[in-house]
Short mmCIF file of C-alpha atoms in Angstrom, two decimals:
data_model
loop_
_atom_site.label_atom_id
_atom_site.label_comp_id
_atom_site.label_asym_id
_atom_site.label_seq_id
_atom_site.Cartn_x
_atom_site.Cartn_y
_atom_site.Cartn_z
CA MET A 1 116.40 129.55 107.16
CA GLU A 2 120.46 129.12 107.17
CA LYS A 3 121.77 126.34 105.03
CA ILE A 4 122.51 124.17 107.62
CA ILE A 5 118.73 122.45 109.50
CA ARG A 6 119.21 121.85 113.35
CA TRP A 7 117.55 118.98 114.50
CA GLY A 8 116.32 118.47 118.30
CA ILE A 9 114.83 114.77 118.41
CA LEU A 10 112.48 114.38 121.06
CA GLY A 11 112.72 111.23 122.72
CA THR A 12 115.58 108.98 122.85
CA GLY A 13 113.71 105.38 121.88
CA LYS A 14 114.01 103.14 119.09
CA ILE A 15 112.90 105.39 116.39
CA ALA A 16 114.83 108.03 117.66
CA LYS A 17 117.92 106.23 117.31
CA ALA A 18 116.90 104.83 113.70
CA PHE A 19 116.09 108.62 112.78
CA ALA A 20 119.45 110.12 114.51
CA THR A 21 121.75 107.39 112.79
CA ALA A 22 119.67 108.34 108.91
CA LEU A 23 120.61 112.41 109.71
CA ARG A 24 124.59 111.02 109.65
CA GLU A 25 123.59 110.77 105.93
CA VAL A 26 121.59 113.90 105.16
CA PRO A 27 123.48 116.79 103.60
CA ASP A 28 123.52 119.95 105.54
CA VAL A 29 122.04 119.26 108.32
CA GLU A 30 123.29 118.76 112.15
CA LEU A 31 122.25 116.97 115.30
CA ALA A 32 121.87 119.79 117.84
CA ALA A 33 120.25 118.44 120.52
CA VAL A 34 118.18 115.80 121.96
CA ALA A 35 115.95 115.56 124.98
CA SER A 36 114.23 112.64 127.29
CA ARG A 37 112.63 112.69 130.43
CA SER A 38 115.95 111.55 131.92
CA LEU A 39 118.79 113.38 131.11
CA ASP A 40 120.76 110.15 131.72
CA SER A 41 118.87 109.18 129.20
CA ALA A 42 119.79 112.31 126.79
CA THR A 43 123.19 112.25 127.90
CA LYS A 44 123.55 108.70 126.12
CA PHE A 45 121.82 109.19 123.47
CA ALA A 46 124.13 112.78 122.60
CA ALA A 47 127.19 110.59 122.96
CA GLU A 48 126.27 107.83 120.61
CA TYR A 49 124.67 109.73 118.00
CA GLY A 50 126.65 112.82 118.27
CA ALA A 51 124.13 115.60 119.63
CA GLN A 52 125.50 118.65 120.74
CA ARG A 53 123.27 119.08 123.70
CA ALA A 54 121.30 116.64 125.79
CA HIS A 55 118.07 118.63 127.76
CA GLY A 56 116.40 116.19 130.93
CA SER A 57 113.12 117.86 129.49
CA TYR A 58 111.08 118.02 126.66
CA GLN A 59 110.12 121.61 127.57
CA ALA A 60 114.18 122.37 127.72
CA LEU A 61 114.34 120.95 123.82
CA ALA A 62 111.22 123.09 122.68
CA ASP A 63 113.15 126.68 123.88
CA ASP A 64 116.36 125.68 122.41
CA PRO A 65 117.62 128.33 120.45
CA GLY A 66 119.86 126.39 118.57
CA VAL A 67 117.03 124.26 117.04
CA ASP A 68 114.98 125.04 113.68
CA VAL A 69 113.14 121.78 113.87
CA ILE A 70 112.15 118.80 116.37
CA TYR A 71 111.21 115.44 115.60
CA ILE A 72 108.69 113.82 117.91
CA ALA A 73 109.44 110.15 118.74
CA THR A 74 107.24 109.71 121.66
CA PRO A 75 104.33 107.14 121.56
CA HIS A 76 101.40 108.35 119.83
CA ALA A 77 99.57 109.30 123.04
CA MET A 78 102.45 111.63 123.49
CA HIS A 79 102.35 113.48 120.28
CA HIS A 80 99.54 116.00 120.65
CA GLU A 81 100.84 117.31 124.09
CA ASN A 82 104.49 117.48 122.91
CA ALA A 83 103.67 118.79 119.46
CA ILE A 84 101.62 121.76 120.96
CA MET A 85 104.40 122.55 123.62
CA CYS A 86 107.00 122.57 120.48
CA LEU A 87 104.70 125.14 118.65
CA GLN A 88 104.09 127.42 121.14
CA ALA A 89 107.88 127.54 121.40
CA GLY A 90 108.29 128.48 117.89
CA LYS A 91 109.27 125.18 116.68
CA ALA A 92 109.02 123.31 113.50
CA LEU A 93 108.02 120.00 113.17
CA LEU A 94 107.92 116.70 111.85
CA ILE A 95 105.94 113.80 113.81
CA GLU A 96 106.37 110.62 113.97
CA LYS A 97 102.87 108.26 112.95
CA ALA A 98 100.16 107.85 113.95
CA PHE A 99 100.07 111.77 113.88
CA THR A 100 97.85 111.71 117.02
CA LEU A 101 95.31 109.54 118.97
CA ASN A 102 92.72 111.51 116.77
CA ARG A 103 90.90 113.86 114.79
CA ARG A 104 90.62 116.34 117.63
CA GLN A 105 94.35 116.43 118.50
CA ALA A 106 95.43 116.45 114.79
CA GLN A 107 93.11 119.84 113.94
CA GLU A 108 94.53 121.78 117.12
CA ILE A 109 98.02 121.17 116.08
CA ALA A 110 96.90 121.80 112.43
CA ASP A 111 95.53 124.91 113.52
CA LEU A 112 98.40 126.11 116.09
CA ALA A 113 100.88 125.65 113.02
CA ARG A 114 99.11 127.99 110.81
CA ALA A 115 97.93 130.45 113.06
CA ARG A 116 101.96 130.46 114.44
CA LYS A 117 103.14 130.39 110.52
CA LEU A 118 105.01 127.19 111.50
CA PHE A 119 105.76 123.92 109.71
CA VAL A 120 104.55 120.76 110.49
CA MET A 121 104.71 117.30 108.35
CA GLU A 122 103.68 113.78 110.05
CA ALA A 123 106.74 111.35 109.47
CA MET A 124 105.40 109.18 106.84
CA TRP A 125 108.69 107.91 105.47
CA THR A 126 106.63 105.99 103.03
CA ARG A 127 105.69 108.42 101.13
CA PHE A 128 109.23 109.46 100.26
CA GLN A 129 111.26 106.72 99.27
CA PRO A 130 112.40 106.71 96.00
CA ALA A 131 111.07 103.46 94.62
CA MET A 132 107.34 104.54 96.04
CA LEU A 133 107.95 107.89 94.43
CA GLU A 134 108.57 106.63 91.40
CA ALA A 135 105.61 104.06 91.17
CA LYS A 136 103.53 106.55 91.86
CA ARG A 137 104.86 109.15 88.81
CA LEU A 138 104.57 105.63 86.37
CA ILE A 139 100.71 105.54 87.54
CA ASP A 140 100.37 109.05 87.09
CA MET A 141 101.90 108.61 83.47
CA GLY A 142 99.01 106.20 83.00
CA GLU A 143 101.43 103.25 82.88
CA ILE A 144 98.97 100.49 84.15
CA GLY A 145 95.73 102.84 82.59
CA GLN A 146 92.73 104.33 84.99
CA VAL A 147 93.61 103.11 88.12
CA ARG A 148 90.78 101.51 90.63
CA ASN A 149 91.84 99.31 92.88
CA LEU A 150 94.17 99.00 95.80
CA GLN A 151 95.21 95.72 97.91
CA ALA A 152 97.81 96.42 100.75
CA ASP A 153 98.47 95.03 104.47
CA PHE A 154 100.79 94.73 107.19
CA GLY A 155 100.93 93.02 109.52
CA PHE A 156 103.84 90.74 112.34
CA PRO A 157 103.29 88.76 115.55
CA ALA A 158 103.89 91.37 118.38
CA ASP A 159 105.57 89.42 121.56
CA ALA A 160 104.67 92.21 123.90
CA GLY A 161 102.75 92.03 127.20
CA PRO A 162 99.81 94.72 127.91
CA GLU A 163 101.05 97.06 129.71
CA HIS A 164 103.42 97.51 126.07
CA ARG A 165 102.40 100.28 124.06
CA LEU A 166 100.94 98.23 121.17
CA PHE A 167 98.48 96.67 123.20
CA ASN A 168 97.92 99.56 126.17
CA PRO A 169 95.09 101.98 125.46
CA ALA A 170 96.35 104.38 127.32
CA LEU A 171 99.38 104.91 125.15
CA GLY A 172 97.19 104.59 121.87
CA GLY A 173 97.63 100.48 121.22
CA GLY A 174 95.97 98.78 118.63
CA ALA A 175 97.15 97.47 114.96
CA LEU A 176 95.24 100.48 113.72
CA LEU A 177 97.60 103.46 114.70
CA ASP A 178 100.59 100.62 114.65
CA LEU A 179 100.37 99.62 111.44
CA GLY A 180 96.97 100.48 109.69
CA ILE A 181 98.40 104.05 108.88
CA TYR A 182 100.66 102.58 106.64
CA PRO A 183 98.12 101.21 104.10
CA LEU A 184 95.38 103.79 104.75
CA SER A 185 97.91 106.44 103.87
CA MET A 186 99.47 105.46 101.29
CA ALA A 187 95.33 104.13 99.72
CA ALA A 188 95.39 108.01 99.68
CA PHE A 189 98.75 108.71 98.12
CA PHE A 190 97.89 107.00 95.49
CA LEU A 191 93.73 106.97 95.04
CA GLY A 192 93.09 109.91 96.49
CA PRO A 193 90.82 110.99 99.62
CA VAL A 194 89.02 108.37 101.44
CA ALA A 195 85.23 109.35 100.64
CA GLY A 196 83.88 106.35 102.84
CA VAL A 197 85.09 103.57 104.97
CA LYS A 198 84.18 100.33 106.53
CA GLY A 199 86.13 97.96 109.11
CA TYR A 200 86.15 94.76 111.10
CA GLY A 201 88.24 93.86 113.65
CA GLU A 202 89.59 91.14 116.62
CA LEU A 203 89.90 92.98 119.74
CA ALA A 204 93.32 92.34 122.18
CA SER A 205 92.10 91.66 126.29
CA THR A 206 93.36 95.33 126.67
CA GLY A 207 90.38 96.00 124.27
CA VAL A 208 92.88 97.54 121.48
CA ASP A 209 92.50 96.12 118.16
CA MET A 210 94.29 92.82 117.51
CA GLN A 211 93.57 92.96 113.97
CA ALA A 212 91.77 94.85 111.37
CA SER A 213 90.59 94.70 107.87
CA PHE A 214 88.81 97.91 105.95
CA ALA A 215 87.59 98.55 102.41
CA LEU A 216 87.84 102.25 102.02
CA GLN A 217 85.81 104.28 98.70
CA HIS A 218 87.59 107.37 97.41
CA GLU A 219 86.67 110.24 95.98
CA GLY A 220 86.48 109.43 92.63
CA GLY A 221 84.82 105.66 93.01
CA ALA A 222 88.14 103.64 93.53
CA LEU A 223 88.21 100.96 96.35
CA SER A 224 90.50 99.75 98.47
CA VAL A 225 91.28 97.03 100.60
CA CYS A 226 93.78 97.04 103.93
CA THR A 227 94.56 94.77 106.29
CA CYS A 228 96.72 95.42 109.64
CA SER A 229 97.45 92.30 112.45
CA LEU A 230 99.44 92.72 115.41
CA ASN A 231 98.91 88.60 115.53
CA THR A 232 100.12 87.41 112.40
CA ARG A 233 102.93 87.29 109.68
CA THR A 234 101.37 89.22 106.70
CA PRO A 235 103.39 89.06 103.18
CA THR A 236 103.40 93.14 103.78
CA THR A 237 102.85 94.04 99.61
CA LEU A 238 100.77 96.62 98.55
CA THR A 239 99.44 96.32 94.96
CA ILE A 240 97.72 99.11 92.62
CA CYS A 241 95.54 97.89 89.75
CA GLY A 242 94.35 99.59 86.61
CA ASP A 243 92.73 98.85 83.42
CA LYS A 244 95.69 97.56 81.67
CA GLY A 245 97.79 96.15 84.53
CA PHE A 246 99.21 96.46 88.41
CA LEU A 247 101.73 97.91 89.94
CA ARG A 248 102.94 95.55 93.38
CA LEU A 249 105.36 97.18 95.82
CA HIS A 250 107.24 94.13 97.28
CA GLY A 251 107.39 93.30 101.17
CA ARG A 252 107.78 94.80 102.84
CA PHE A 253 106.57 97.77 100.68
CA HIS A 254 106.85 100.68 103.38
CA HIS A 255 110.70 100.78 102.62
CA THR A 256 110.84 98.58 99.54
CA GLU A 257 113.39 99.24 96.69
CA ARG A 258 111.52 97.19 94.06
CA PHE A 259 108.38 96.72 92.05
CA THR A 260 107.09 95.15 89.49
CA ILE A 261 104.75 96.19 86.44
CA GLY A 262 102.49 93.42 84.78
CA LEU A 263 100.74 94.55 82.19
CA ASN A 264 97.24 92.62 80.30
CA ASP A 265 99.74 90.88 77.68
CA GLY A 266 101.49 89.32 80.59
CA SER A 267 104.77 90.76 80.38
CA GLU A 268 106.37 91.64 83.42
CA ARG A 269 109.09 94.36 84.73
CA GLU A 270 111.11 94.64 88.00
CA PHE A 271 112.04 98.20 88.66
CA HIS A 272 115.22 98.94 91.79
CA PHE A 273 115.36 102.08 93.28
CA PRO A 274 117.59 101.96 96.21
CA ARG A 275 117.00 103.80 99.12
CA ILE A 276 119.69 105.80 101.55
CA GLY A 277 120.86 103.79 104.26
CA ASN A 278 117.49 102.78 106.73
CA GLY A 279 114.98 105.04 104.76
CA TYR A 280 114.53 107.85 106.97
CA ALA A 281 117.25 109.88 105.55
CA HIS A 282 114.36 110.96 102.90
CA GLU A 283 111.88 112.37 104.65
CA ALA A 284 114.48 114.49 106.74
CA MET A 285 115.49 115.88 103.14
CA GLU A 286 112.14 116.74 102.28
CA VAL A 287 111.81 118.70 105.44
CA GLY A 288 115.28 120.46 104.82
CA ARG A 289 114.03 121.18 101.20
CA CYS A 290 110.48 122.55 102.70
CA LEU A 291 112.46 124.83 105.09
CA ARG A 292 114.69 126.26 102.64
CA GLU A 293 112.04 126.96 100.14
CA GLY A 294 109.69 128.35 103.02
CA LEU A 295 107.06 126.00 102.89
CA LEU A 296 104.55 125.39 105.93
CA GLU A 297 103.85 122.57 104.47
CA SER A 298 104.82 119.04 102.44
CA PRO A 299 102.87 119.27 99.32
CA GLU A 300 103.43 114.84 99.09
CA MET A 301 102.20 114.79 103.06
CA PRO A 302 100.24 117.68 103.51
CA LEU A 303 98.96 118.66 106.97
CA GLY A 304 95.30 118.55 106.05
CA GLU A 305 95.93 115.26 104.67
CA SER A 306 96.95 114.10 108.02
CA VAL A 307 94.05 115.01 109.46
CA ALA A 308 91.73 113.74 107.65
CA LEU A 309 93.16 110.22 107.70
CA MET A 310 93.09 110.65 111.42
CA GLY A 311 89.27 111.27 111.05
CA VAL A 312 89.49 107.79 108.99
CA LEU A 313 91.12 106.17 111.79
CA ASP A 314 88.51 107.34 114.18
CA GLN A 315 85.53 106.08 112.26
CA LEU A 316 87.22 102.76 111.94
CA ARG A 317 87.93 102.55 115.65
CA ALA A 318 84.41 102.99 116.15
CA GLN A 319 83.13 100.71 113.99
CA ILE A 320 85.11 97.78 115.55
CA GLY A 321 84.81 99.10 119.50
CA VAL A 322 88.13 100.52 120.33
CA ARG A 323 88.07 103.68 122.57
CA TYR A 324 90.77 106.08 124.29
CA ASP A 325 89.93 107.87 127.17
CA VAL A 326 90.23 111.45 124.95
CA ASP A 327 87.93 110.66 121.96
#
């Protein structure tokens, strides 16, 4: 792999724009190309964010020989199709979360990536925030003792109609895939693989989950309780608890720069670890590191874990009565 990582961005929506902005702050990268189903949209995006080429089809980006890795920034429902196409064209991938609509789709992507020996990572940017990595390091060092439980929430009142991707089942709508993936993924990050799950949900008129709460049992016996909501504003904090104290990542935890450690003696310390820009640079830097070192997966966000967590979301949707056509 050359020193300069040549990125392509598939999609031109809000998250694509945020990622393109972040790439400006990542060393030794270039935004080589962008693709939209509309050449006009791709051309405007390229002009605004400095992409060298604009493509009017996703296939054209997949086939672009001047691109090393593609960031898939389309809605959940398109990830599987987009990823398979790009892998077949020989491209490494960073796939926006939720990784797919279900575990079957995720497993198909993983199987093809491994067969083709291509790098793939879920874009769980939260795992690469400096504050999150330092929190994990301190917990692993025993700062709060033996960790036994975690609580996390993520919610905001969504002002969107039934056809919007948040509420449209054809687009993978619902709180679980859009927001619940954050507390779920971070629970696994801190407490380990999920061994069991029980969830409850409130459904929207379109049949997707408006909000959901779920309890997880992790291998080793630790427990976590998580909530996600598209009709309430929640504190969006994450707290990990051990027998010597707790560590709380302040809201909004998914890109926080601050956390507090409180110990049993009543003492509290606050820590501050600034992120770069809007925070998306860190996952791009991890992709670059992995590609330069010849890794096919990130140790911080391994492919098998992304597949497993999609399986947990499958179980939760089944329990609360949310079904997609691809299930």
